[in-house]
mmCIF file of N, CA, C and O in Angstrom:
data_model
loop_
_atom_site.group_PDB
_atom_site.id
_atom_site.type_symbol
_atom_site.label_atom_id
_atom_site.label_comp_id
_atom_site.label_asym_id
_atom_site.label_seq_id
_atom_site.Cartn_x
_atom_site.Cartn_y
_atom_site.Cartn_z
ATOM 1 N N UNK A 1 14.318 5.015 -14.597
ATOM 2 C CA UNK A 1 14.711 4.478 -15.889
ATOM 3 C C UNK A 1 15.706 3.346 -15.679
ATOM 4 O O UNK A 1 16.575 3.362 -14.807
ATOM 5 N N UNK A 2 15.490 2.286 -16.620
ATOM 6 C CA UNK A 2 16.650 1.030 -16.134
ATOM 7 C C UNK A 2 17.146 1.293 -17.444
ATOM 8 O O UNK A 2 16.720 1.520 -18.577
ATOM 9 N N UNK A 3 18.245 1.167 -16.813
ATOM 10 C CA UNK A 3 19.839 1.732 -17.814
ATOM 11 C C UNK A 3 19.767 0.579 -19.165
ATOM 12 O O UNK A 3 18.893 -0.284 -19.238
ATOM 13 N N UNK A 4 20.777 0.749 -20.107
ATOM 14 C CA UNK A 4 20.856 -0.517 -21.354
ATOM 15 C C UNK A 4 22.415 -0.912 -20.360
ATOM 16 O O UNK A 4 23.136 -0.393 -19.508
ATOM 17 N N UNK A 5 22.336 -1.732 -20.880
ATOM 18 C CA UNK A 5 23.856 -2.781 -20.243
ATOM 19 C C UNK A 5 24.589 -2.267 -20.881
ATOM 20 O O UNK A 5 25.608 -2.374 -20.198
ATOM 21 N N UNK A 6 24.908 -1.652 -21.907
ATOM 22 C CA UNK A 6 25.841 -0.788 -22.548
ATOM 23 C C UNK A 6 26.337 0.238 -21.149
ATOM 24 O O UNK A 6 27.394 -0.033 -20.578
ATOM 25 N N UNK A 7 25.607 1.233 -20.749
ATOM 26 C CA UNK A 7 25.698 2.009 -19.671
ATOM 27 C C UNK A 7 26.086 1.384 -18.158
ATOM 28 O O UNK A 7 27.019 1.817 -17.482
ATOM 29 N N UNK A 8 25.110 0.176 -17.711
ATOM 30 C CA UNK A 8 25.244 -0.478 -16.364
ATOM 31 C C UNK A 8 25.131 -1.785 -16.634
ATOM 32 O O UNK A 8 24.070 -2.199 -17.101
ATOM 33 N N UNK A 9 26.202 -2.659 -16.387
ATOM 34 C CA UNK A 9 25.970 -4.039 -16.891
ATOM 35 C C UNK A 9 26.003 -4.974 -15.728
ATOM 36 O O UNK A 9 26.847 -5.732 -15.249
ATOM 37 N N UNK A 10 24.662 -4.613 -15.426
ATOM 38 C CA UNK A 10 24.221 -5.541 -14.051
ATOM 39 C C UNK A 10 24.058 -6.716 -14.495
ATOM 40 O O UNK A 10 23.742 -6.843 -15.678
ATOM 41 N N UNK A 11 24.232 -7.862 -13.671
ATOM 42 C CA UNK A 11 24.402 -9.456 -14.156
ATOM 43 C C UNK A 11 23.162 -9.447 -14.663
ATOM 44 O O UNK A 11 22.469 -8.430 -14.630
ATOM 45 N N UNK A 12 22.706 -10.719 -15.246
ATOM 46 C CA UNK A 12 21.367 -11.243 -15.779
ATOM 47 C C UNK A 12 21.326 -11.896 -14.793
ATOM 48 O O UNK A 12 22.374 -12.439 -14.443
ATOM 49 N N UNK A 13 20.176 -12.072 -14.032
ATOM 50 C CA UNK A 13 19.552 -12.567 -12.387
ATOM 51 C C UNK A 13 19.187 -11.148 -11.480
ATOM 52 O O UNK A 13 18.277 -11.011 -10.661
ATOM 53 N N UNK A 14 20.181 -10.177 -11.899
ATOM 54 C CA UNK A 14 19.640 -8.910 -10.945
ATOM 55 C C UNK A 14 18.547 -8.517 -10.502
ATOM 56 O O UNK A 14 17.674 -8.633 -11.362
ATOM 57 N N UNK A 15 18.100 -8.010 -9.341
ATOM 58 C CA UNK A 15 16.295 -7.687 -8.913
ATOM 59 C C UNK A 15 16.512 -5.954 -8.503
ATOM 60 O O UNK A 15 17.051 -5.295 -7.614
ATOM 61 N N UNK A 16 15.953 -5.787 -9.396
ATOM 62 C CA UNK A 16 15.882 -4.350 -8.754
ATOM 63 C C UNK A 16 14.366 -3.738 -8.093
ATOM 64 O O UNK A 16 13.346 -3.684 -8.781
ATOM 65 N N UNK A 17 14.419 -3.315 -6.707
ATOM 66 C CA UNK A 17 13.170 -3.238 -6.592
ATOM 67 C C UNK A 17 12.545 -1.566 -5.740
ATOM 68 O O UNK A 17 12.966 -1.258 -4.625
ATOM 69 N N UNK A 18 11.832 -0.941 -6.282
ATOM 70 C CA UNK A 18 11.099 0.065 -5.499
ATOM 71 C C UNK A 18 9.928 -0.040 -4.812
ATOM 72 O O UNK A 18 9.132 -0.968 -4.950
ATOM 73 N N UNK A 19 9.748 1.283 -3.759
ATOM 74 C CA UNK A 19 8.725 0.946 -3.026
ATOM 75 C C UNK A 19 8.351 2.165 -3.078
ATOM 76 O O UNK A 19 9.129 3.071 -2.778
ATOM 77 N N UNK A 20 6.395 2.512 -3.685
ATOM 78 C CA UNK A 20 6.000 3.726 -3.947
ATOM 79 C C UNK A 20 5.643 4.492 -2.180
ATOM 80 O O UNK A 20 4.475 4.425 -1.797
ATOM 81 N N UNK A 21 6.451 5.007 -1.458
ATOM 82 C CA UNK A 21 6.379 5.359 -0.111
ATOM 83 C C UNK A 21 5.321 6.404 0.003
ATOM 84 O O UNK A 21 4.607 6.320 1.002
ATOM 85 N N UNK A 22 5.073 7.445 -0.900
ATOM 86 C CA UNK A 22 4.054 8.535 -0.797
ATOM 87 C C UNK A 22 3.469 8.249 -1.979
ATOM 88 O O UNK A 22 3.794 7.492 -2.894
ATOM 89 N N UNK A 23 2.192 9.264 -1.748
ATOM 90 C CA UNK A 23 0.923 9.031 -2.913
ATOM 91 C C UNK A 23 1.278 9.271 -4.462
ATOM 92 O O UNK A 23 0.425 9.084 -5.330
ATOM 93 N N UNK A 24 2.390 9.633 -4.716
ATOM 94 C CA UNK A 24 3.147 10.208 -6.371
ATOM 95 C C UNK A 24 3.309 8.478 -6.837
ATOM 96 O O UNK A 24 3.803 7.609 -6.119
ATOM 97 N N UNK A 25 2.969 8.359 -7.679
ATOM 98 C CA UNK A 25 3.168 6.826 -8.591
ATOM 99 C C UNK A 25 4.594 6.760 -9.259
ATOM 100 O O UNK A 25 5.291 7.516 -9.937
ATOM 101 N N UNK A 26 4.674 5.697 -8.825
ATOM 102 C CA UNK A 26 6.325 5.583 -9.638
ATOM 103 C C UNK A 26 6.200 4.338 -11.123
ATOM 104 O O UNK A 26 5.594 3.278 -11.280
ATOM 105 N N UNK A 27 6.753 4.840 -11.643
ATOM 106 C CA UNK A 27 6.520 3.940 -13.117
ATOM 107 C C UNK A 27 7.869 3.554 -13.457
ATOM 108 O O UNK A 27 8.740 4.410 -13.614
ATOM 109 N N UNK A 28 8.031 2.678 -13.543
ATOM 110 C CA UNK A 28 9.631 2.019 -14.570
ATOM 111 C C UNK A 28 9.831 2.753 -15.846
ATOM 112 O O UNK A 28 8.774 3.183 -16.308
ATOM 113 N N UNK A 29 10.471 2.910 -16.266
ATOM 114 C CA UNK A 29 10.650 3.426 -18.071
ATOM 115 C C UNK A 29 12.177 2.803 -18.660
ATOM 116 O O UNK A 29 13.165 2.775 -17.926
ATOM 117 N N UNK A 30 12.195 2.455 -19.679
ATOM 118 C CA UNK A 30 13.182 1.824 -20.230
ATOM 119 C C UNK A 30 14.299 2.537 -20.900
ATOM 120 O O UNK A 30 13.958 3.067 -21.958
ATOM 121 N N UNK A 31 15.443 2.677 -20.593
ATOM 122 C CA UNK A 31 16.645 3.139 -21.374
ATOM 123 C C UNK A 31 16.701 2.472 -22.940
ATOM 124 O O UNK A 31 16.294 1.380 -23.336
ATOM 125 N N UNK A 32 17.251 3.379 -23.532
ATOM 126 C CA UNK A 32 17.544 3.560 -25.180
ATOM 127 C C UNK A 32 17.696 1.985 -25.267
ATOM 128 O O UNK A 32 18.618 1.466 -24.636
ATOM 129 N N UNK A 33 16.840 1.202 -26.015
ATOM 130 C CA UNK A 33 17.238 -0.289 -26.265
ATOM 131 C C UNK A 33 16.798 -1.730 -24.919
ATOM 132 O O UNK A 33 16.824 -2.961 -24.925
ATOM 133 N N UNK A 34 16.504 -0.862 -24.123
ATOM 134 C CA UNK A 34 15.990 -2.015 -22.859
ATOM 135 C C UNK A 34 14.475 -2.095 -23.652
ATOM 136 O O UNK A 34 13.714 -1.432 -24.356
ATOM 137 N N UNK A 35 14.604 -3.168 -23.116
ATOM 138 C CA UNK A 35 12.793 -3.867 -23.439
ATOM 139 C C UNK A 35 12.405 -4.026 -21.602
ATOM 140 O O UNK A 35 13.182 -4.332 -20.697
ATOM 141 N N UNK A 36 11.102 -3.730 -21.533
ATOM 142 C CA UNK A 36 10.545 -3.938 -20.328
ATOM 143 C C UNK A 36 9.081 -5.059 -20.503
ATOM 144 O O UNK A 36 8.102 -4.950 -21.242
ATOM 145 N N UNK A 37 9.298 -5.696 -19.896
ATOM 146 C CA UNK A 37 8.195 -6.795 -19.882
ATOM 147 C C UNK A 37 7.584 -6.907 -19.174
ATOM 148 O O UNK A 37 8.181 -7.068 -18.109
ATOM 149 N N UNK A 38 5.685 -6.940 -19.014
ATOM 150 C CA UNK A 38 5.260 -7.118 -17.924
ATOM 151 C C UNK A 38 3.873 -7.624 -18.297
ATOM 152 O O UNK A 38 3.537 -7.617 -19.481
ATOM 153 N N UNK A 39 2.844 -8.175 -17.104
ATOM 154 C CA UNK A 39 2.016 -9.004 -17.381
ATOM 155 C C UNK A 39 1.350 -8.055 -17.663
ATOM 156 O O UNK A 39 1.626 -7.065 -16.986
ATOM 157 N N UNK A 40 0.237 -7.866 -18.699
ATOM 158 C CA UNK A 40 -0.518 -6.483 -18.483
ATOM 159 C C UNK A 40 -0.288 -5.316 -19.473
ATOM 160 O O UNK A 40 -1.098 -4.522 -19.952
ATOM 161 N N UNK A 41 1.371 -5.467 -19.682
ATOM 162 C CA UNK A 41 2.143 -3.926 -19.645
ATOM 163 C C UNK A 41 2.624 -3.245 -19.014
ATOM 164 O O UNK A 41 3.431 -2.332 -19.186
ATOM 165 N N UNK A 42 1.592 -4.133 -17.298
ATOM 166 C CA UNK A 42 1.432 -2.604 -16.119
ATOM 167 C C UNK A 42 2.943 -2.485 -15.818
ATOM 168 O O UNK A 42 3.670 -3.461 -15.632
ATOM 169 N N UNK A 43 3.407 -1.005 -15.782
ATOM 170 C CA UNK A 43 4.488 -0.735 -15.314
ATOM 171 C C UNK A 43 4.688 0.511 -14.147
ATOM 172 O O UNK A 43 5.697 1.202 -14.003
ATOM 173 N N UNK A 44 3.559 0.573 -13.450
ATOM 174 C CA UNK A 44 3.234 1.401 -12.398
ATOM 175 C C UNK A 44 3.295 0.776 -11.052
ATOM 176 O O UNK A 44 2.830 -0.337 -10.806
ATOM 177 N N UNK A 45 4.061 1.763 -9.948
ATOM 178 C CA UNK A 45 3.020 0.951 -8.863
ATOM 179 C C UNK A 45 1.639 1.165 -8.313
ATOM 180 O O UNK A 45 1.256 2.334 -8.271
ATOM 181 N N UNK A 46 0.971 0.389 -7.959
ATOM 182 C CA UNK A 46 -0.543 0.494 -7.527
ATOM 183 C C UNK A 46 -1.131 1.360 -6.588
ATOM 184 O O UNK A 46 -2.344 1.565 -6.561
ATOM 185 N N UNK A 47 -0.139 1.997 -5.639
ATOM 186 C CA UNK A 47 -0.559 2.829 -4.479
ATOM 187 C C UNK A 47 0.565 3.338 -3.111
ATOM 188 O O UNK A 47 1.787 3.228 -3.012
ATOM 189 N N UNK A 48 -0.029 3.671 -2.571
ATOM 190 C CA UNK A 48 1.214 4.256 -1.242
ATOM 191 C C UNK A 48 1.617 2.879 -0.969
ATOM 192 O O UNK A 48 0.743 2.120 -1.388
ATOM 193 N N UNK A 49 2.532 2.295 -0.467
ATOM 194 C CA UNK A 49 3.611 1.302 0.042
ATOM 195 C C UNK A 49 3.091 0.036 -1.170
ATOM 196 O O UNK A 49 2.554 -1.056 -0.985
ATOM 197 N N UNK A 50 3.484 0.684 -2.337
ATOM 198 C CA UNK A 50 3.201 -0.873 -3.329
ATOM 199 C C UNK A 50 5.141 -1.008 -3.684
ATOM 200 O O UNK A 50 6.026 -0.211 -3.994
ATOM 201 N N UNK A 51 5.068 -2.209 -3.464
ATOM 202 C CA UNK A 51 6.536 -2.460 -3.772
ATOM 203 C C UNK A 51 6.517 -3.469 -5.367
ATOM 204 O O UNK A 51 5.865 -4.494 -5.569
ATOM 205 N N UNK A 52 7.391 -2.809 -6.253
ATOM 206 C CA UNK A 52 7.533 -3.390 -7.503
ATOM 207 C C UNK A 52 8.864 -3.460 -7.641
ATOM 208 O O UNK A 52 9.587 -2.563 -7.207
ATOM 209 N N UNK A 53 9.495 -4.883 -8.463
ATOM 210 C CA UNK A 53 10.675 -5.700 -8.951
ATOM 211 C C UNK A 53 10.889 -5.791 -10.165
ATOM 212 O O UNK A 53 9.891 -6.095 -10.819
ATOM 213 N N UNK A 54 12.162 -5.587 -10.937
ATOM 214 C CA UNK A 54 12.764 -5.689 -12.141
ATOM 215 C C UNK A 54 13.464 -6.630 -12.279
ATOM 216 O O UNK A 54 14.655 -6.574 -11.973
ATOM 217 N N UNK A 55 12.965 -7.594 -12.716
ATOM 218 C CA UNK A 55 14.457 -8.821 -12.888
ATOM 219 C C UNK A 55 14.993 -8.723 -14.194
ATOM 220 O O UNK A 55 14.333 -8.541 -15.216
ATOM 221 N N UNK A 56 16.494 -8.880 -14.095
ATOM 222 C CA UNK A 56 17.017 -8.837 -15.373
ATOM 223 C C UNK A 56 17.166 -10.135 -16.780
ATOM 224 O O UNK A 56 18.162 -10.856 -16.717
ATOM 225 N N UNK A 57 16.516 -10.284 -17.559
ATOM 226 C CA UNK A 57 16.651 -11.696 -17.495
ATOM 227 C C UNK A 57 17.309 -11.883 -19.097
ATOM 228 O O UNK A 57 17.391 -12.978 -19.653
ATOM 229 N N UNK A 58 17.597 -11.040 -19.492
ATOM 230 C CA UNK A 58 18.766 -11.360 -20.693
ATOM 231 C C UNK A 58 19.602 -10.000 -21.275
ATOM 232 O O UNK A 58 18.676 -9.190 -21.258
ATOM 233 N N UNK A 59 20.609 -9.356 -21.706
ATOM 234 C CA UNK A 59 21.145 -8.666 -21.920
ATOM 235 C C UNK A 59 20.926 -7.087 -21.583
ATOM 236 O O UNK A 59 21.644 -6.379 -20.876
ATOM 237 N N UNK A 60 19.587 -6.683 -22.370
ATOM 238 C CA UNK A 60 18.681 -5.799 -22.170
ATOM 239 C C UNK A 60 17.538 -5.822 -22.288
ATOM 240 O O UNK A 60 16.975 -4.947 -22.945
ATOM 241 N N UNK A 61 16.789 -6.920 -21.632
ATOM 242 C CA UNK A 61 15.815 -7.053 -20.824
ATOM 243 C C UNK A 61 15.277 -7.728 -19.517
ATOM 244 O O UNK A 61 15.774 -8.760 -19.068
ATOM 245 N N UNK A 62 14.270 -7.098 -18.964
ATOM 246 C CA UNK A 62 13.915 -7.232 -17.187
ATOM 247 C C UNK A 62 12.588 -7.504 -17.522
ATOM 248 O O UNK A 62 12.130 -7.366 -18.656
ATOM 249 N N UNK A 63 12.004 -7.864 -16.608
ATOM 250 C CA UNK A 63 10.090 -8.667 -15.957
ATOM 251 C C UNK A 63 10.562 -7.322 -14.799
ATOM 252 O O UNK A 63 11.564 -6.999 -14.162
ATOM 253 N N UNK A 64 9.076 -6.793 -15.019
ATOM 254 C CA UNK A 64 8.657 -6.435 -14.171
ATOM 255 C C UNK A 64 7.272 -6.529 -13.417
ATOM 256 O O UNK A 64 6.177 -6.194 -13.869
ATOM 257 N N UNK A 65 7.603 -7.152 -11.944
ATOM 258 C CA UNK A 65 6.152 -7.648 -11.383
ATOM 259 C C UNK A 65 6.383 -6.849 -10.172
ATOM 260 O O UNK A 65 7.231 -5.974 -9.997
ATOM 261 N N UNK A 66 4.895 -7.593 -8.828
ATOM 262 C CA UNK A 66 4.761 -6.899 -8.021
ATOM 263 C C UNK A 66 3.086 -6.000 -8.534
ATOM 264 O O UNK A 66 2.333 -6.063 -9.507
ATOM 265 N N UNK A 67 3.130 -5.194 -7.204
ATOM 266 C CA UNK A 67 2.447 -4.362 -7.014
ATOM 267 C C UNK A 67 1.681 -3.325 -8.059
ATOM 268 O O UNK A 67 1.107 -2.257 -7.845
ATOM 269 N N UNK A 68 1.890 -4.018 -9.181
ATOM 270 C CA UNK A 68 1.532 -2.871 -10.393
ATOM 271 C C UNK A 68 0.231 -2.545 -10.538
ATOM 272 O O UNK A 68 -0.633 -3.337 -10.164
ATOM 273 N N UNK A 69 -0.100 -1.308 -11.112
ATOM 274 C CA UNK A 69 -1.147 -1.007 -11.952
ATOM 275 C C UNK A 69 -1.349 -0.576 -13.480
ATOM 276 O O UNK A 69 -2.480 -0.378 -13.922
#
């Protein structure tokens, strides 16, 4: 879950990034008031070693790209 800046007030430019290491899918999900943006929607990663990025790009909201499904 990516926090609201209320809670963690990571700069705007921040990258936050995971890497799905075993076969369990990891999905982003948005804290109370974050908006999550992505091409697609997709907010999954795609498979064992898919690496996906959150950039922060205004108050409480991030792009998330990469490896998605």
């Amino acid at each position: 879950t990516i926090p609201p800046n209320a809670a963690v007030a990571f700069p705007v430019g921040t990258v936050l990034q995971w890497l799905q290491n075993g076969a369990g899918i990891v999905t982003a999900g948005p804290g109370a008031g974050v908006t999550l943006r992505a091409r697609g929607g997709l907010l999954a990663s795609a498979g064992q070693y898919a690496m996906v990025s959150a950039t922060k790009i205004a108050t409480d909201e991030w792009v998330v790209t990469g490896d998605v499904a």
